Tab-separated table of C-alpha atoms in Angstrom:
chain	number	residue	atom	x	y	z
A	1	MET	CA	78.922	112.730	109.145
A	2	LEU	CA	80.205	109.739	107.206
A	3	PRO	CA	83.169	110.177	104.842
A	4	TYR	CA	82.362	110.788	101.216
A	5	ALA	CA	83.362	107.302	100.116
A	6	ALA	CA	81.849	104.460	98.110
A	7	TYR	CA	82.572	100.754	98.491
A	8	LEU	CA	82.881	97.692	96.272
A	9	ARG	CA	82.446	94.590	98.426
A	10	VAL	CA	82.563	90.827	97.983
A	11	TYR	CA	80.551	88.607	100.337
A	12	GLU	CA	81.739	85.019	100.324
A	13	PRO	CA	79.495	82.148	101.437
A	14	LEU	CA	80.277	80.931	104.938
A	15	THR	CA	81.381	77.587	103.503
A	16	ALA	CA	84.203	79.334	101.586
A	17	PHE	CA	86.107	80.100	104.798
A	18	PRO	CA	88.485	77.698	106.580
A	19	GLU	CA	86.797	75.664	109.285
A	20	GLN	CA	88.099	77.733	112.195
A	21	GLU	CA	87.051	81.039	110.594
A	22	ARG	CA	83.715	79.496	109.638
A	23	ALA	CA	82.935	78.818	113.292
A	24	ILE	CA	83.960	82.356	114.253
A	25	TRP	CA	81.749	83.992	111.624
A	26	ALA	CA	78.802	81.726	112.406
A	27	ALA	CA	79.002	82.745	116.071
A	28	TYR	CA	79.457	86.378	115.032
A	29	ALA	CA	76.276	86.271	112.935
A	30	ASP	CA	74.320	85.071	115.967
A	31	SER	CA	75.802	87.694	118.290
A	32	ARG	CA	73.594	90.494	119.571
A	33	ASP	CA	76.593	92.776	120.162
A	34	ARG	CA	77.952	93.030	116.628
A	35	PRO	CA	77.475	96.262	114.629
A	36	ARG	CA	74.312	96.096	112.537
A	37	ARG	CA	74.243	97.175	108.919
A	38	ALA	CA	72.325	100.314	109.898
A	39	THR	CA	75.313	101.621	111.878
A	40	ALA	CA	78.248	99.643	110.468
A	41	LEU	CA	79.671	102.383	108.226
A	42	GLU	CA	79.471	104.885	111.052
A	43	ALA	CA	81.179	102.444	113.431
A	44	GLU	CA	83.926	101.700	110.908
A	45	HIS	CA	84.518	105.404	110.269
A	46	GLY	CA	84.533	106.131	114.004
A	47	GLU	CA	87.304	103.605	114.575
A	48	SER	CA	89.460	105.254	111.911
A	49	ILE	CA	88.887	108.771	113.206
A	50	ARG	CA	89.800	107.822	116.775
A	51	ARG	CA	93.057	106.253	115.596
A	52	LEU	CA	94.055	109.150	113.348
A	53	LEU	CA	93.191	111.849	115.909
A	54	ALA	CA	95.093	110.088	118.686
A	55	LYS	CA	98.381	111.603	119.849
A	56	PRO	CA	100.450	110.169	118.357
A	57	PRO	CA	98.234	108.904	115.498
A	58	HIS	CA	97.932	105.205	114.725
A	59	PRO	CA	97.867	104.582	110.948
A	60	ALA	CA	96.664	100.972	111.459
A	61	PRO	CA	94.886	99.106	114.275
A	62	ALA	CA	97.027	96.966	116.561
A	63	GLN	CA	94.808	93.958	115.805
A	64	GLU	CA	92.646	92.934	112.861
A	65	SER	CA	88.981	93.860	113.132
A	66	PRO	CA	86.650	91.084	114.335
A	67	ASN	CA	83.731	92.624	112.425
A	68	ALA	CA	82.139	91.909	109.062
A	69	TYR	CA	79.244	92.909	106.849
A	70	LEU	CA	76.722	90.095	106.544
A	71	ARG	CA	74.058	89.139	104.015
A	72	ARG	CA	71.563	86.300	104.126
A	73	VAL	CA	69.930	84.826	101.043
A	74	GLU	CA	67.331	82.265	102.050
A	75	ASP	CA	69.246	80.003	104.461
A	76	ARG	CA	72.753	80.887	103.239
A	77	LEU	CA	75.000	83.299	105.128
A	78	TYR	CA	77.468	85.503	103.222
A	79	VAL	CA	80.371	87.271	104.947
A	80	CYS	CA	82.414	90.326	103.992
A	81	PRO	CA	85.121	90.873	106.658
A	82	TRP	CA	86.014	94.489	107.415
A	83	GLN	CA	89.780	93.715	107.416
A	84	SER	CA	90.374	97.179	108.876
A	85	ARG	CA	94.027	96.527	109.721
A	86	LEU	CA	94.949	95.185	106.292
A	87	ARG	CA	93.057	97.936	104.486
A	88	SER	CA	94.704	100.571	106.701
A	89	TRP	CA	98.151	99.145	105.958
A	90	LEU	CA	97.486	99.178	102.223
A	91	ALA	CA	96.108	102.725	102.324
A	92	PHE	CA	99.034	103.947	104.420
A	93	SER	CA	101.529	102.334	102.039
A	94	ASP	CA	99.922	104.125	99.093
A	95	PHE	CA	99.826	107.398	101.006
A	96	ARG	CA	103.440	107.116	102.129
A	97	GLY	CA	104.587	106.187	98.636
A	98	GLY	CA	102.912	109.258	97.148
A	99	THR	CA	103.893	111.804	99.827
A	100	PRO	CA	107.269	113.596	99.899
A	101	VAL	CA	109.387	112.501	102.855
A	102	LYS	CA	109.583	116.069	104.182
A	103	LEU	CA	105.783	116.215	104.433
A	104	MET	CA	105.258	112.818	106.046
A	105	ASP	CA	106.281	114.067	109.495
A	106	SER	CA	103.414	116.558	109.331
A	107	PHE	CA	101.000	113.649	109.248
A	108	VAL	CA	102.737	110.798	111.061
A	109	PRO	CA	105.977	110.912	113.098
A	110	GLN	CA	108.822	109.121	111.332
A	111	ALA	CA	109.239	106.481	114.057
A	112	ILE	CA	105.550	105.508	113.869
A	113	ALA	CA	105.570	105.493	110.060
A	114	GLU	CA	108.590	103.182	110.042
A	115	GLN	CA	107.084	100.900	112.688
A	116	THR	CA	103.835	100.677	110.706
A	117	ALA	CA	105.778	99.787	107.558
A	118	ASP	CA	107.807	97.184	109.443
A	119	ASP	CA	104.646	95.588	110.881
A	120	PHE	CA	103.158	95.385	107.401
A	121	ASP	CA	106.326	93.877	105.914
A	122	ARG	CA	106.346	91.239	108.659
A	123	PHE	CA	102.701	90.429	107.942
A	124	LYS	CA	103.416	90.028	104.227
A	125	ARG	CA	106.364	87.722	104.869
A	126	GLN	CA	104.265	85.510	107.120
A	127	GLY	CA	101.146	85.352	104.977
A	128	GLY	CA	102.349	85.758	101.412
A	129	SER	CA	100.367	87.374	98.601
A	130	ALA	CA	97.156	85.543	99.542
A	131	ALA	CA	97.088	87.434	102.842
A	132	LEU	CA	96.773	90.734	100.947
A	133	ARG	CA	93.380	89.881	99.466
A	134	THR	CA	90.793	92.423	100.631
A	135	HIS	CA	87.032	91.903	100.448
A	136	ILE	CA	86.409	95.662	100.299
A	137	ARG	CA	87.625	98.354	97.922
A	138	THR	CA	87.105	102.008	98.795
A	139	THR	CA	87.071	105.184	96.721
A	140	THR	CA	86.479	108.766	97.836
A	141	TRP	CA	84.435	111.496	96.141
A	142	ASN	CA	83.516	109.373	93.126
A	143	VAL	CA	82.800	105.908	91.763
A	144	PRO	CA	85.253	104.677	89.082
A	145	PRO	CA	83.477	103.709	85.829
A	146	ALA	CA	84.926	100.180	86.076
A	147	TRP	CA	82.974	99.612	89.292
A	148	PHE	CA	79.669	99.875	87.416
A	149	VAL	CA	80.570	97.143	84.934
A	150	PRO	CA	79.754	94.061	87.104
A	151	PHE	CA	76.147	95.169	87.632
A	152	ASP	CA	72.843	95.547	85.779
A	153	GLY	CA	70.513	98.515	86.014
A	154	ASN	CA	67.731	96.272	87.341
A	155	GLU	CA	69.874	95.404	90.384
A	156	ARG	CA	69.675	98.983	91.636
A	157	TRP	CA	68.254	99.442	95.140
A	158	LEU	CA	67.499	103.069	96.047
A	159	VAL	CA	66.147	104.381	99.341
A	160	LEU	CA	65.606	108.115	99.737
A	161	GLY	CA	65.976	109.655	103.167
A	162	LYS	CA	66.891	113.169	104.227
A	163	ALA	CA	68.245	115.759	101.821
A	164	ALA	CA	71.895	115.948	100.861
A	165	ASN	CA	72.683	118.347	103.710
A	166	GLY	CA	70.651	116.425	106.313
A	167	GLN	CA	72.043	114.501	109.258
A	168	ASP	CA	70.713	111.093	108.256
A	169	THR	CA	73.254	108.261	107.999
A	170	THR	CA	73.579	105.679	105.261
A	171	THR	CA	71.572	102.752	106.587
A	172	THR	CA	69.477	99.884	105.356
A	173	THR	CA	66.392	101.906	106.263
A	174	GLY	CA	67.735	105.391	105.538
A	175	ARG	CA	69.293	107.067	102.534
A	176	ASN	CA	71.138	104.601	100.309
A	177	LEU	CA	71.949	103.462	96.784
A	178	ILE	CA	73.204	99.904	96.391
A	179	TYR	CA	73.649	97.314	93.632
A	180	VAL	CA	74.006	93.607	94.435
A	181	THR	CA	74.662	90.766	92.013
A	182	SER	CA	76.006	87.217	91.910
A	183	MET	CA	79.696	86.592	91.315
A	184	ALA	CA	78.868	84.631	88.165
A	185	GLN	CA	77.037	87.627	86.666
A	186	ALA	CA	79.727	90.058	87.793
A	187	ARG	CA	82.462	88.019	86.120
A	188	ARG	CA	80.458	87.514	82.945
A	189	ARG	CA	79.719	91.236	82.570
A	190	SER	CA	83.316	92.199	83.294
A	191	ALA	CA	84.608	89.747	80.710
A	192	ARG	CA	82.121	91.021	78.131
A	193	ALA	CA	83.093	94.647	78.810
A	194	LEU	CA	86.780	93.820	78.433
A	195	GLN	CA	86.125	92.072	75.133
A	196	VAL	CA	84.141	95.019	73.754
A	197	ILE	CA	86.666	97.637	74.888
A	198	ARG	CA	89.657	95.747	73.503
A	199	LYS	CA	87.894	95.058	70.200
A	200	HIS	CA	86.664	98.580	69.500
A	201	VAL	CA	88.953	100.893	71.484
A	202	GLY	CA	92.117	98.970	72.266
A	203	GLU	CA	94.292	99.178	75.363
A	204	VAL	CA	92.980	102.262	77.165
A	205	ALA	CA	92.876	103.319	80.803
A	206	THR	CA	89.240	102.309	81.243
A	207	GLY	CA	89.984	98.827	79.922
A	208	LEU	CA	92.882	98.428	82.337
A	209	GLU	CA	90.636	99.475	85.228
A	210	VAL	CA	87.970	96.950	84.185
A	211	GLU	CA	90.669	94.267	83.906
A	212	ASP	CA	91.849	95.119	87.425
A	213	VAL	CA	88.325	94.675	88.820
A	214	ALA	CA	87.873	91.438	86.861
A	215	ARG	CA	91.123	90.000	88.240
A	216	TRP	CA	90.104	90.968	91.762
A	217	LEU	CA	86.745	89.202	91.406
A	218	GLU	CA	88.525	86.034	90.303
A	219	GLU	CA	90.185	85.808	93.735
A	220	PHE	CA	86.924	84.888	95.475
A	221	HIS	CA	84.556	81.940	95.729
A	222	PRO	CA	82.445	81.571	92.546
A	223	HIS	CA	79.206	81.606	94.564
A	224	SER	CA	79.961	84.929	96.251
A	225	LEU	CA	77.872	88.102	96.068
A	226	VAL	CA	79.218	91.435	94.796
A	227	GLU	CA	77.927	94.754	96.119
A	228	LEU	CA	78.413	98.373	95.054
A	229	ASP	CA	77.474	100.731	97.880
A	230	TYR	CA	77.403	104.494	97.276
A	231	GLY	CA	78.062	104.838	101.018
A	232	GLY	CA	78.654	108.427	102.115
A	233	LEU	CA	78.378	109.783	98.558
A	234	VAL	CA	74.584	109.839	98.929
A	235	HIS	CA	75.050	112.810	101.280
A	236	LEU	CA	76.419	114.842	98.378
A	237	MET	CA	73.349	114.184	96.229
A	238	ASP	CA	69.783	115.332	96.677
A	239	ASP	CA	66.811	113.066	95.953
A	240	GLU	CA	66.533	114.251	92.361
A	241	ALA	CA	70.201	113.548	91.669
A	242	LEU	CA	70.007	110.083	93.203
A	243	GLN	CA	66.889	109.209	91.232
A	244	ALA	CA	68.528	110.435	88.031
A	245	ASP	CA	71.731	108.493	88.650
A	246	GLN	CA	71.553	105.524	86.295
A	247	SER	CA	75.299	105.129	85.875
A	248	VAL	CA	75.197	101.322	85.658
A	249	ALA	CA	72.506	101.309	82.969
A	250	GLU	CA	74.190	104.144	81.052
A	251	LEU	CA	77.593	102.468	81.022
A	252	SER	CA	75.977	99.210	79.907
A	253	ALA	CA	74.228	101.105	77.090
A	254	ALA	CA	77.563	102.667	76.111
A	255	LEU	CA	79.175	99.236	75.825
A	256	THR	CA	76.240	97.862	73.825
A	257	GLY	CA	76.339	100.875	71.519
A	258	LEU	CA	80.063	100.424	71.012
A	259	ASP	CA	79.603	96.751	70.169
A	260	THR	CA	76.726	97.332	67.730
A	261	GLY	CA	78.229	100.233	65.800
A	262	GLN	CA	76.106	102.912	67.457
A	263	GLU	CA	79.047	105.132	68.198
A	264	GLU	CA	77.062	108.314	68.898
A	265	LEU	CA	74.942	106.484	71.481
A	266	ALA	CA	78.029	104.931	73.051
A	267	PHE	CA	79.769	108.310	73.304
A	268	ALA	CA	76.692	110.066	74.708
A	269	MET	CA	76.075	107.432	77.393
A	270	TYR	CA	79.721	107.271	78.402
A	271	GLN	CA	79.943	111.066	78.621
A	272	ARG	CA	76.900	111.189	80.891
A	273	VAL	CA	78.624	108.872	83.355
A	274	ILE	CA	81.991	110.637	83.178
A	275	LEU	CA	80.589	114.161	83.522
A	276	ARG	CA	78.330	113.160	86.427
A	277	TRP	CA	81.256	111.852	88.438
A	278	LYS	CA	83.658	114.614	87.402
A	279	SER	CA	81.228	117.141	88.867
A	280	MET	CA	81.171	115.071	92.048
A	281	GLN	CA	84.969	115.054	92.257
A	282	HIS	CA	85.031	118.836	91.899
A	283	LEU	CA	83.234	119.030	95.233
A	284	GLU	CA	86.389	117.707	96.914
A	285	SER	CA	88.443	120.774	95.980
A	286	ALA	CA	85.513	123.041	96.838
A	287	ASN	CA	84.996	121.456	100.250
């Protein structure tokens, strides 16, 4: 079973990468051995599980992943590197920072935790802040409202497979819910949302989250693609729930209502999104 996680990804055009990386990704796209989209999430999750269940556990891979998610639009190739090592380092740093020292040994032996932190510090010193840019953001058990902002309801791509308790995986031909848009549209919608929120609500948590997403999008090539993938969350939702999930359209309607003085509409649409995902988060404590 895949983890109950969703993903916000940026695919940059092949031409956005340095020449050496460009050649590597071009060869990778032509390879018959690379993980295909139909099994990529499962392969990525499998790598993590094997590392964490090892004795002793390995919080981060010894080397960066050579894999990537790929998209083709006409004759243009877009690449979203997995960056498994970097993402593992960042996740481990957050986990370590939020876990009492006395409990850390229950998860990772102190020597390994310190070595992992040292490896990450060395990487940061060598690469600087630019080396910390990740093409993939991950969230578990829910989708933050700010992640819906870059998209339009018409960009929704839904495929229904087995029921929520079935064994089907999230694939391009199986059960899935995905939004894809251009970077230009994603930036424009994020900027508009920020303007509306600041004008009518002020500096609130949701606005700060939208600003964080907007700043992240600015780090990439302007001709990139942006993707929201419900990933493993589709296994928590039956067909009816997936069909009814119009979170992107509802949040857009909430922003429009807020900007046009339709406060009751704005509140109702925003509440629908918030309550839907709060009920999803409650499943974590019930699991």
